[in-house]
mmCIF file of C-alpha atoms and ligand atoms in Angstrom:
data_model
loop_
_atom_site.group_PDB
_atom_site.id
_atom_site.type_symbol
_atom_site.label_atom_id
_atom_site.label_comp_id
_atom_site.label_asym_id
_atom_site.label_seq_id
_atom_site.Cartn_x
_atom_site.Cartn_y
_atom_site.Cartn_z
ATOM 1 C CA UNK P 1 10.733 -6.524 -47.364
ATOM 2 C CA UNK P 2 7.516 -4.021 -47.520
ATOM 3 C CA UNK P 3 7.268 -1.332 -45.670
ATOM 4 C CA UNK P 4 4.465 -2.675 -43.277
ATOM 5 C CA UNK P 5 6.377 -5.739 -42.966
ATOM 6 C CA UNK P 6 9.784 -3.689 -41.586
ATOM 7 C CA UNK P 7 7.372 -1.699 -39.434
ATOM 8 C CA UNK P 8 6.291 -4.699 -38.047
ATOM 9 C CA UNK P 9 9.815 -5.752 -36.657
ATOM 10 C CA UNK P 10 10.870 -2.147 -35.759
ATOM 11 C CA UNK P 11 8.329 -2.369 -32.976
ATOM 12 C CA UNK P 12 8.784 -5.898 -32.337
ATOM 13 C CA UNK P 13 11.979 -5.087 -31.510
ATOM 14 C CA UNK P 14 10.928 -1.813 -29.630
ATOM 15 C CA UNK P 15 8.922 -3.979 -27.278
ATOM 16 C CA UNK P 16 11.749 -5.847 -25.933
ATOM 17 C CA UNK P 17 13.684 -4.128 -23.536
ATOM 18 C CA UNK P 18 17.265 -4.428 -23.722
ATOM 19 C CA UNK P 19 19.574 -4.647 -20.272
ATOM 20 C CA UNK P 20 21.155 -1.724 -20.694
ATOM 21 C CA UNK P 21 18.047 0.186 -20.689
ATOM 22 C CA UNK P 22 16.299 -2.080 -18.217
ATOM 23 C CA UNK P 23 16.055 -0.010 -14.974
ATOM 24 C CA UNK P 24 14.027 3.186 -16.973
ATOM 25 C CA UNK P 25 12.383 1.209 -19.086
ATOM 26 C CA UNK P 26 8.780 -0.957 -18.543
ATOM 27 C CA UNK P 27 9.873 -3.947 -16.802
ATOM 28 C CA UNK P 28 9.119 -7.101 -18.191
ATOM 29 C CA UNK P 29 5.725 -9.031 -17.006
ATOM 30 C CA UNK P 30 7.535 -12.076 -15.728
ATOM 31 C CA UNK P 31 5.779 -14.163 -13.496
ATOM 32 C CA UNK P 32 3.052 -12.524 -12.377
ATOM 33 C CA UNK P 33 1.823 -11.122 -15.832
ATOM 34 C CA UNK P 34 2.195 -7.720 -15.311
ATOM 35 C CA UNK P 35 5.225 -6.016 -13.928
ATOM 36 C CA UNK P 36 4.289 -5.339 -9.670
ATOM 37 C CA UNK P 37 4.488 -2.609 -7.733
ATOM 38 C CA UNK P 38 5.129 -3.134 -4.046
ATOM 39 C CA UNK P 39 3.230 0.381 -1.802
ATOM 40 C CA UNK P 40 3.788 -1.262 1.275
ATOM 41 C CA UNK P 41 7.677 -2.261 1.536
ATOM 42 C CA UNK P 42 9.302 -1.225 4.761
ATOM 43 C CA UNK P 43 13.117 -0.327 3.763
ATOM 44 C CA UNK P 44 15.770 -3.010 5.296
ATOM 45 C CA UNK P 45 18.941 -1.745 6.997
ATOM 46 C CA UNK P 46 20.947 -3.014 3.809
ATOM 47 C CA UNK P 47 19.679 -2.552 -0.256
ATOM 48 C CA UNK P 48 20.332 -5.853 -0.699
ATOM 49 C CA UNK P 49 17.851 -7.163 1.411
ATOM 50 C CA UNK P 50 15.072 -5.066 0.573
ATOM 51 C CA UNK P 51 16.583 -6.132 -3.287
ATOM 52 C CA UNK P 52 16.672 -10.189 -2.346
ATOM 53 C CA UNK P 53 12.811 -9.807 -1.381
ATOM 54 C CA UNK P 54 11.948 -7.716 -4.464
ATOM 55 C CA UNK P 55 13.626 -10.194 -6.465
ATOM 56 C CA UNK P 56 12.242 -13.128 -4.962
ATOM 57 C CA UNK P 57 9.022 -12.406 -4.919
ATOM 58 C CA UNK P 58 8.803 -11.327 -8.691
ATOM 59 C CA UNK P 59 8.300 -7.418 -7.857
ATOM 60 C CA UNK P 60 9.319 -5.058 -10.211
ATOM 61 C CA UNK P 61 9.117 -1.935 -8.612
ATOM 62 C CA UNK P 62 8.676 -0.528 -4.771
ATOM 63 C CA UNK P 63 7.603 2.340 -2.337
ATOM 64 C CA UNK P 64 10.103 2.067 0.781
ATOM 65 C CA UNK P 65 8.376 3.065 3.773
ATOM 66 C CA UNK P 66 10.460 4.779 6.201
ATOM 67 C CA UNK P 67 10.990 6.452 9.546
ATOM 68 C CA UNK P 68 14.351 8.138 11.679
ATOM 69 C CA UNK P 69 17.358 8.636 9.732
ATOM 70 C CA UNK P 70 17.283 7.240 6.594
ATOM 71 C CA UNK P 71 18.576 9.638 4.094
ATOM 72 C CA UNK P 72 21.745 8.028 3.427
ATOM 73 C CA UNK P 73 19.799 4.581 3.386
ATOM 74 C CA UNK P 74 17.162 5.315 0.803
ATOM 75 C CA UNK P 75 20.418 6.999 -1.430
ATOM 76 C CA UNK P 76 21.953 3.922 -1.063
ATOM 77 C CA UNK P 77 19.072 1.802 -2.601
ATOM 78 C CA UNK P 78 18.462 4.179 -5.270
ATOM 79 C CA UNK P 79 22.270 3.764 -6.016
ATOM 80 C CA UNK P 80 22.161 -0.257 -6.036
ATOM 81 C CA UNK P 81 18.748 -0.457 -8.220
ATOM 82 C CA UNK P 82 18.285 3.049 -9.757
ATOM 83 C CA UNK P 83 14.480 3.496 -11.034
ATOM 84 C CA UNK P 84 13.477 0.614 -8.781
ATOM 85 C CA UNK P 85 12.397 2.606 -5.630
ATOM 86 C CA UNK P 86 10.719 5.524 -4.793
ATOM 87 C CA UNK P 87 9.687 6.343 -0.567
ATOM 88 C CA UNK P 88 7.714 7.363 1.714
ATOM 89 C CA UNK P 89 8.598 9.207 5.147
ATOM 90 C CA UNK P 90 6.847 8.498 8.665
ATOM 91 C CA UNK P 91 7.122 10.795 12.007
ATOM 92 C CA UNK P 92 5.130 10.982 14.904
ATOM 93 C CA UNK P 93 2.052 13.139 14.595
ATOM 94 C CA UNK P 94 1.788 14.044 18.199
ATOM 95 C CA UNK P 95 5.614 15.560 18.561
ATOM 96 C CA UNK P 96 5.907 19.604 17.822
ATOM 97 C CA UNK P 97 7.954 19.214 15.049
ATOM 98 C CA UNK P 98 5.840 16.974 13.019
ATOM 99 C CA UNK P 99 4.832 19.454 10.300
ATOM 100 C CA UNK P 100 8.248 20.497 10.327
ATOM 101 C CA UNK P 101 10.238 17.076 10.022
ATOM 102 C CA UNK P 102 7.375 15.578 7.259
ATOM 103 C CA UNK P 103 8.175 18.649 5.039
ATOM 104 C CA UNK P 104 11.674 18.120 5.176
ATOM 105 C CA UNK P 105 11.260 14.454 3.365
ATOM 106 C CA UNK P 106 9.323 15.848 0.536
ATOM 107 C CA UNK P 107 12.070 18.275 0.301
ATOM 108 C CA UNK P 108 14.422 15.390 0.152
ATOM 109 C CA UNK P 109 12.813 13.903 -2.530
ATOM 110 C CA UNK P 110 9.808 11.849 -0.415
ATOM 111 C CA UNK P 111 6.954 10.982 -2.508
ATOM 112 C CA UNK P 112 4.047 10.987 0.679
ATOM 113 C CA UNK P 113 3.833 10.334 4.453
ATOM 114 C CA UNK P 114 3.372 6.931 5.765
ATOM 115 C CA UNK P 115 3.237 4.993 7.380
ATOM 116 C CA UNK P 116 1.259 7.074 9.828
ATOM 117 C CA UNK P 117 1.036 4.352 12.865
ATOM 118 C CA UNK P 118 0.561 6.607 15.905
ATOM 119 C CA UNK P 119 -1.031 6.550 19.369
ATOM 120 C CA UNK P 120 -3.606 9.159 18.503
ATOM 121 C CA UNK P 121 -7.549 9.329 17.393
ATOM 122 C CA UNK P 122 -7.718 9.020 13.803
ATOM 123 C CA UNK P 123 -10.121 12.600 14.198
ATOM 124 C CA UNK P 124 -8.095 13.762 16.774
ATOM 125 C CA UNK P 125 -5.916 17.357 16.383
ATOM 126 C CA UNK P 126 -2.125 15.298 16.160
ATOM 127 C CA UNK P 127 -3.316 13.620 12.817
ATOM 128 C CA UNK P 128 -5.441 16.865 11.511
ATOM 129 C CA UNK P 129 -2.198 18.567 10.883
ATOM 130 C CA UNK P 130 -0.198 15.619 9.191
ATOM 131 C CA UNK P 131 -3.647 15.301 6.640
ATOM 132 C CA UNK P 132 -3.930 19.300 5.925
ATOM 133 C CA UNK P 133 -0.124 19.306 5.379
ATOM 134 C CA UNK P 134 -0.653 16.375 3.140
ATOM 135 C CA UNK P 135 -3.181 18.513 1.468
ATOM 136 C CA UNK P 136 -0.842 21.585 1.316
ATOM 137 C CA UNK P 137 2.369 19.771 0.003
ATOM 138 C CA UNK P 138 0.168 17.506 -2.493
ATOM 139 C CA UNK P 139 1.202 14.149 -1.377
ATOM 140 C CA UNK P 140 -0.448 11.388 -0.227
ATOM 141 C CA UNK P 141 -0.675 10.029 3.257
ATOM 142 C CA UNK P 142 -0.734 6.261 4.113
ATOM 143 C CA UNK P 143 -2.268 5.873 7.735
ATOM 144 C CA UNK P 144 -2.474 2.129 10.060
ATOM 145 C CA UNK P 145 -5.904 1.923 11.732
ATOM 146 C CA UNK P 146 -5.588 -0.490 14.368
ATOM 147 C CA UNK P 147 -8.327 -0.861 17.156
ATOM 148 C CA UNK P 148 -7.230 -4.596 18.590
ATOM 149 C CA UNK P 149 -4.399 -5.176 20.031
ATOM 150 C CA UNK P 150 -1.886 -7.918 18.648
ATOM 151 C CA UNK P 151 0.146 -8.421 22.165
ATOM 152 C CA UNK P 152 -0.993 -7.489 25.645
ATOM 153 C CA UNK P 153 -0.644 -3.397 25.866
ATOM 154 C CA UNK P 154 0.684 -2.766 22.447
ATOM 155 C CA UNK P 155 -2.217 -0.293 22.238
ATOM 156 C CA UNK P 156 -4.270 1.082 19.039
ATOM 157 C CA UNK P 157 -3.631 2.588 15.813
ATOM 158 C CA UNK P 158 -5.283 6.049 14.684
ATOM 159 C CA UNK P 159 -8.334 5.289 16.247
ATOM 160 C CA UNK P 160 -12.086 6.011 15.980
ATOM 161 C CA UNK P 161 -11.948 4.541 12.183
ATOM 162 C CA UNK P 162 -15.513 3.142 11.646
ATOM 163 C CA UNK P 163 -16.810 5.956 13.842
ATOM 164 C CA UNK P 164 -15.578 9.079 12.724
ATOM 165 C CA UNK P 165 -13.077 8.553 9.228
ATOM 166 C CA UNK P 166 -16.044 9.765 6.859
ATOM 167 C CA UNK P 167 -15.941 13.007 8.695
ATOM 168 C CA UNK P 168 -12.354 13.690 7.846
ATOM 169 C CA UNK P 169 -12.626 12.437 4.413
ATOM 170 C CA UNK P 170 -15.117 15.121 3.857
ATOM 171 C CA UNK P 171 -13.250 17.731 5.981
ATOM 172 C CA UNK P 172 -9.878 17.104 3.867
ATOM 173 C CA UNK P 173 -11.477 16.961 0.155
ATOM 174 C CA UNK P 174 -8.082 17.733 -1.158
ATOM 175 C CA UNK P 175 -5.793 14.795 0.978
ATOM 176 C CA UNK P 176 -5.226 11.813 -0.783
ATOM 177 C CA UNK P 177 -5.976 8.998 2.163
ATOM 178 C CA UNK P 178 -4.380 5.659 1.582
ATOM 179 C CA UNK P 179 -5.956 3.427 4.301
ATOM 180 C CA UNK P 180 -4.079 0.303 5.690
ATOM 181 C CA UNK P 181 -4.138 -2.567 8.747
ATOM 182 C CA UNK P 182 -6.999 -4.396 10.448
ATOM 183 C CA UNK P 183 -9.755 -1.713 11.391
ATOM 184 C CA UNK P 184 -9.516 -0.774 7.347
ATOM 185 C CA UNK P 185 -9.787 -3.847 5.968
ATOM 186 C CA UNK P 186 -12.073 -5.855 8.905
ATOM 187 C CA UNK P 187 -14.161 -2.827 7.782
ATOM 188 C CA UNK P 188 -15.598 -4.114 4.359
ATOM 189 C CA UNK P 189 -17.716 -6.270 6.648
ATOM 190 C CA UNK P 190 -20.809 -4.393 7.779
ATOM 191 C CA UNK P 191 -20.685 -6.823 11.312
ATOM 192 C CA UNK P 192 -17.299 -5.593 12.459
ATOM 193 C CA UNK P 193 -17.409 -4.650 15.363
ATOM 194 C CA UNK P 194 -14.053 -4.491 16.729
ATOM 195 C CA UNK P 195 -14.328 -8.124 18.159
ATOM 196 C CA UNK P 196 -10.994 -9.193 16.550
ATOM 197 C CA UNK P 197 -8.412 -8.359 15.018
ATOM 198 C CA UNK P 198 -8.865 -10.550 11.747
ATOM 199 C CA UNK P 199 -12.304 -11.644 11.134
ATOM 200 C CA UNK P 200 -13.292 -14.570 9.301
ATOM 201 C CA UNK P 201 -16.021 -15.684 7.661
ATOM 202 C CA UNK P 202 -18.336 -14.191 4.725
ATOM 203 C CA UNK P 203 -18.395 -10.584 4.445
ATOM 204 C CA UNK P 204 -21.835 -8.798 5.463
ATOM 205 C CA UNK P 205 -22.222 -6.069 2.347
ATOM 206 C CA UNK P 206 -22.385 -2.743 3.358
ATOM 207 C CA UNK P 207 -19.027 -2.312 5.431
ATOM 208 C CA UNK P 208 -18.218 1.114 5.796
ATOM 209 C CA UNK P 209 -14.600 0.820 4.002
ATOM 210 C CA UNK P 210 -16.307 -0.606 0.805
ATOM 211 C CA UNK P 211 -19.250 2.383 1.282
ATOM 212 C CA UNK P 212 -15.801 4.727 1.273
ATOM 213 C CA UNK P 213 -13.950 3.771 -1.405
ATOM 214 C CA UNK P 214 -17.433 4.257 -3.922
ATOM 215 C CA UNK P 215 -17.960 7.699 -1.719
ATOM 216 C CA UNK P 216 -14.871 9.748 -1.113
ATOM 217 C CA UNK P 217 -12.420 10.273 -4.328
ATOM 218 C CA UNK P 218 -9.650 10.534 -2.140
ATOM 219 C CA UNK P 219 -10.053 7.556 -0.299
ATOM 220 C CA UNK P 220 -7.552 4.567 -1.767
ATOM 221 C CA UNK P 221 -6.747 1.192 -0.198
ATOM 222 C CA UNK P 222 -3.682 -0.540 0.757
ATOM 223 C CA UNK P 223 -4.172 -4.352 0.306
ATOM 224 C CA UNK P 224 -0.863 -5.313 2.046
ATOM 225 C CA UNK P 225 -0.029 -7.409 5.327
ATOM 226 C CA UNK P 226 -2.162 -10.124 6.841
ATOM 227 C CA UNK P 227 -5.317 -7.423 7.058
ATOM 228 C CA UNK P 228 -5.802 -6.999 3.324
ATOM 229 C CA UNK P 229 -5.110 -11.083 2.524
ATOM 230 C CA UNK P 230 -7.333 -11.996 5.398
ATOM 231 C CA UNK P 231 -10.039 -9.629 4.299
ATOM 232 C CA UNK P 232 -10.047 -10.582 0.421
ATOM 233 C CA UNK P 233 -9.426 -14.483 1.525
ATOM 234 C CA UNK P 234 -12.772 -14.414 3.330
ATOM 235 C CA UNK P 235 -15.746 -14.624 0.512
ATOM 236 C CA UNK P 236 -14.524 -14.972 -3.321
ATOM 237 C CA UNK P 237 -17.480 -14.044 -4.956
ATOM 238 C CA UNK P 238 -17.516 -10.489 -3.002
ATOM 239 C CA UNK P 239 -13.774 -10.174 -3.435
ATOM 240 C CA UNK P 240 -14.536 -10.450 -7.566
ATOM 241 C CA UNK P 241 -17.145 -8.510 -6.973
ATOM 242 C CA UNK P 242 -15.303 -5.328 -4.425
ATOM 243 C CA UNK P 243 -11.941 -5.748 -6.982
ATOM 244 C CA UNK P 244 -13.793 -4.967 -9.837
ATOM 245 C CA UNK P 245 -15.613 -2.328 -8.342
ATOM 246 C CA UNK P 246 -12.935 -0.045 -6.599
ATOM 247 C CA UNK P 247 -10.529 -1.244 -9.087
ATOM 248 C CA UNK P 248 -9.561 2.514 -9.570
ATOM 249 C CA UNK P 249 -8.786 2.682 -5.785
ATOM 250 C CA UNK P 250 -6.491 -0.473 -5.058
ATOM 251 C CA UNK P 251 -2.692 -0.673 -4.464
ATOM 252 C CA UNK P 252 -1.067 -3.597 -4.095
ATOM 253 C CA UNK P 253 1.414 -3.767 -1.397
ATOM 254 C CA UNK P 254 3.223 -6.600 0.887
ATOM 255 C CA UNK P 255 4.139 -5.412 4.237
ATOM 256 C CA UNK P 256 6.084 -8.487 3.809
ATOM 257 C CA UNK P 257 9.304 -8.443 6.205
ATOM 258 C CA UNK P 258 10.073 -12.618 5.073
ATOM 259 C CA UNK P 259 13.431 -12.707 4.191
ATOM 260 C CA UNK P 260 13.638 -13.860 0.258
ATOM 261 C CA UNK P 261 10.234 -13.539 -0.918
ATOM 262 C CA UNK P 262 9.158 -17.430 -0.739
ATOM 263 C CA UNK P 263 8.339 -16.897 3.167
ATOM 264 C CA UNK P 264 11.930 -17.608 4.675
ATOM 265 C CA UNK P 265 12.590 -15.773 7.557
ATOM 266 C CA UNK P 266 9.360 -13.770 9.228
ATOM 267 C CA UNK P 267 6.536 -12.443 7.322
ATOM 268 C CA UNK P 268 4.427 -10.710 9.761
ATOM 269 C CA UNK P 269 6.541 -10.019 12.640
ATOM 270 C CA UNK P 270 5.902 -12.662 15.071
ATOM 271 C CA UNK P 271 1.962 -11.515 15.348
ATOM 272 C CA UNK P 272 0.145 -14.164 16.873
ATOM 273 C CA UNK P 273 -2.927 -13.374 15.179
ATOM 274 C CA UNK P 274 -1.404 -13.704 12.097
ATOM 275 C CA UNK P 275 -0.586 -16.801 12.397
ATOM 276 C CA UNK P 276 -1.935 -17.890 8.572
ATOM 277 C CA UNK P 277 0.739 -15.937 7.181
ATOM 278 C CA UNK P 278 3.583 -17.707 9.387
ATOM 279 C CA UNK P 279 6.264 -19.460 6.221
ATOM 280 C CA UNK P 280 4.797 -17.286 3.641
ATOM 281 C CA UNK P 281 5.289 -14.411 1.798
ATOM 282 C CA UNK P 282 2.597 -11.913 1.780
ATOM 283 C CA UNK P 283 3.362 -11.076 -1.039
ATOM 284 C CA UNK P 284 3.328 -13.723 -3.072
ATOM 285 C CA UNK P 285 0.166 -14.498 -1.017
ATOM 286 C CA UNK P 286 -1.851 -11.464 -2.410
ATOM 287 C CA UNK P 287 -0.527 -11.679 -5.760
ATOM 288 C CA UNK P 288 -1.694 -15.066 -6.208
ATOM 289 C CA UNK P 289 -5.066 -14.232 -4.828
ATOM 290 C CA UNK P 290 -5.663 -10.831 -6.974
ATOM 291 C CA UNK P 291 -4.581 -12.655 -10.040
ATOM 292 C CA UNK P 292 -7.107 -15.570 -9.695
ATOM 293 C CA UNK P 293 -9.719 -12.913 -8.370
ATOM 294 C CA UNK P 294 -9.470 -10.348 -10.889
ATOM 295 C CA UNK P 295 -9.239 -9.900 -14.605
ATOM 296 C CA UNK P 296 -5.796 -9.431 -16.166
ATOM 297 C CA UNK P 297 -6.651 -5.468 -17.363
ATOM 298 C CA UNK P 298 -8.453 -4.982 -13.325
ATOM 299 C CA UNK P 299 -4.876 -7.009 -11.962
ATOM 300 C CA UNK P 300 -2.469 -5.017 -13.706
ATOM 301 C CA UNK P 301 -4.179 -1.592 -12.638
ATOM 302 C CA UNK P 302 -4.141 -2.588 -8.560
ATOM 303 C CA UNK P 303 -0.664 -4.105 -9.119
ATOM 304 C CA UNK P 304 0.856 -1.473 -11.322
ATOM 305 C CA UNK P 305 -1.059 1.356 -12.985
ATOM 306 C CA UNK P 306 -2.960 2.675 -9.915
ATOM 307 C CA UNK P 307 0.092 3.196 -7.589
ATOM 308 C CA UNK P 308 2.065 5.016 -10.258
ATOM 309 C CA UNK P 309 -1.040 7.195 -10.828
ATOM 310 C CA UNK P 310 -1.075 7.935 -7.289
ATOM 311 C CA UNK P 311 2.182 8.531 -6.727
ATOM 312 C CA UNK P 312 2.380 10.582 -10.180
ATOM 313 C CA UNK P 313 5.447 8.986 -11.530
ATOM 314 C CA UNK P 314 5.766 7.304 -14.990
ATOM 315 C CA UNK P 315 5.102 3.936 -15.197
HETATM 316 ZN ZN1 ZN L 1 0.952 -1.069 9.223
HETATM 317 ZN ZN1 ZN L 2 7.843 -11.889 1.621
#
């Protein structure tokens, strides 16, 4: 054997991961072509649920999304898939203690805030603090924008998006925004207007989310949930066209809760206005539709390489 020719195999065999060294090393591709990362996973009461949808659903990797008392919980998944999981911690901007109890989880080992789904004016005082600490601490923050309710009096979600968010982008140059839920993602379309929760239709260029993402550096997007399918499901040839473009700027994530990752179970909570989504995972859902909507090198960065960027861990 030459020496080019032993080379050869040496990283042949380099490039398959062996079990052993599985859970540190770069995941294999498997179904989806890439390995996935999944932002937008809200931690079960058990690993092994939040482990059977993983699994399921072909995801390699996943950011648990938290609130309460979950120390011992998130310990307990990193314990049953070590390397698979890294978190997120939520509390409610307009308590005292906020500053106080968001700290504390990036103590603990918390990677950002989020999600940050509050009763309180996106530009309003309660949310300035949780953005300059975000700032200060030099973590990202992952905020629900909601201005239609889903059920009768469930009320709104950081509100004031469209209206005022490009004021606070420019007010917090140094917070790393990660935008999420219906007002976000209704606003690619420049007709939005608030009429709906989930707008159909073809997408009016100009929307102010798409104008953000090209505008503001630390502006990012969340596609998970029924609000980031429904929005990229509308019009194919702008969804080729926005993927490509602000494919720095997109994270993959399911906001799935289905039970096993092939839609058993309930995906989007019993919303009635998400009704599309009912015996489906999301996630599977938006995998399916970034793959045949973006290039493999543009699908692997909004799947994979983006979100460990973000989140500055190795990937
Ligand atoms: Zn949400
Ligand atoms: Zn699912």
């Amino acid at each position: 054997m030459d020496r080019r020719a032993f080379l050869e195999i040496v990283a042949a065999a380099a490039a398959i991961p062996s079990f052993a060294g599985q859970a540190s090393a770069q995941p294999a591709a498997g179904e989806w072509g890439s390995p996935t990362f999944d932002l937008h996973c809200h931690m079960r009461p058990e690993a092994a649920r939040t482990i059977a949808h993983l699994d399921g659903a072909g995801i390699a990797k996943a950011n648990l999304l938290t609130r309460g008392t979950v120390l011992e919980n998130v310990k307990a998944h990193d314990a049953a898939a070590p390397k698979r999981f890294t978190w997120f911690h939520s509390y409610d901007v307009t308590k005292a203690d906020a500053e106080q109890v968001l700290t504390q989880a990036i103590k603990d080992g918390a990677q950002g805030f989020g999600e940050m789904k509050y009763h309180a004016a996106a530009d309003g005082p309660e949310y300035a603090r949780a953005f300059a600490l975000a700032a200060d601490l030099k973590v990202p923050i992952l905020i629900h924008f909601q201005e239609v309710d889903h059920t009768p009096n469930e009320g709104t979600w950081a509100t004031g998006y469209a209206k005022t968010f490009a004021d606070v982008l420019k007010k917090y140059p140094k917070t790393t925004f990660i935008g999420h839920a219906d007002a976000f993602w209704a606003n690619v379309s420049a007709d939005y207007r608030n009429q709906e929760a989930y707008p159909s239709g073809p997408i009016v260029k100009g929307g102010v989310t798409d104008k953000w993402l090209s505008d503001f550096p630390n502006l990012f997007g969340d596609m998970s949930a029924n609000s980031g399918n429904n929005a990229m499901s509308r019009d194919d040839a702008f969804t080729r066209d926005f993927l490509q473009r602000h494919q720095e700027k997109l994270i993959f994530g399911s906001d799935c809760a289905c039970a096993d990752g092939h839609g058993g179970g309930i995906s989007q909570g019993n919303n009635p206005a998400a009704s599309r989504m009912v015996g489906k995972c999301v996630a599977r859902e938006t995998l399916t539709l970034l793959k045949k909507s973006a290039s493999p090198e543009v699908f692997q960065k909004i799947v994979w390489g983006n979100a460990h960027r973000l989140l500055k861990i190795p990937a």
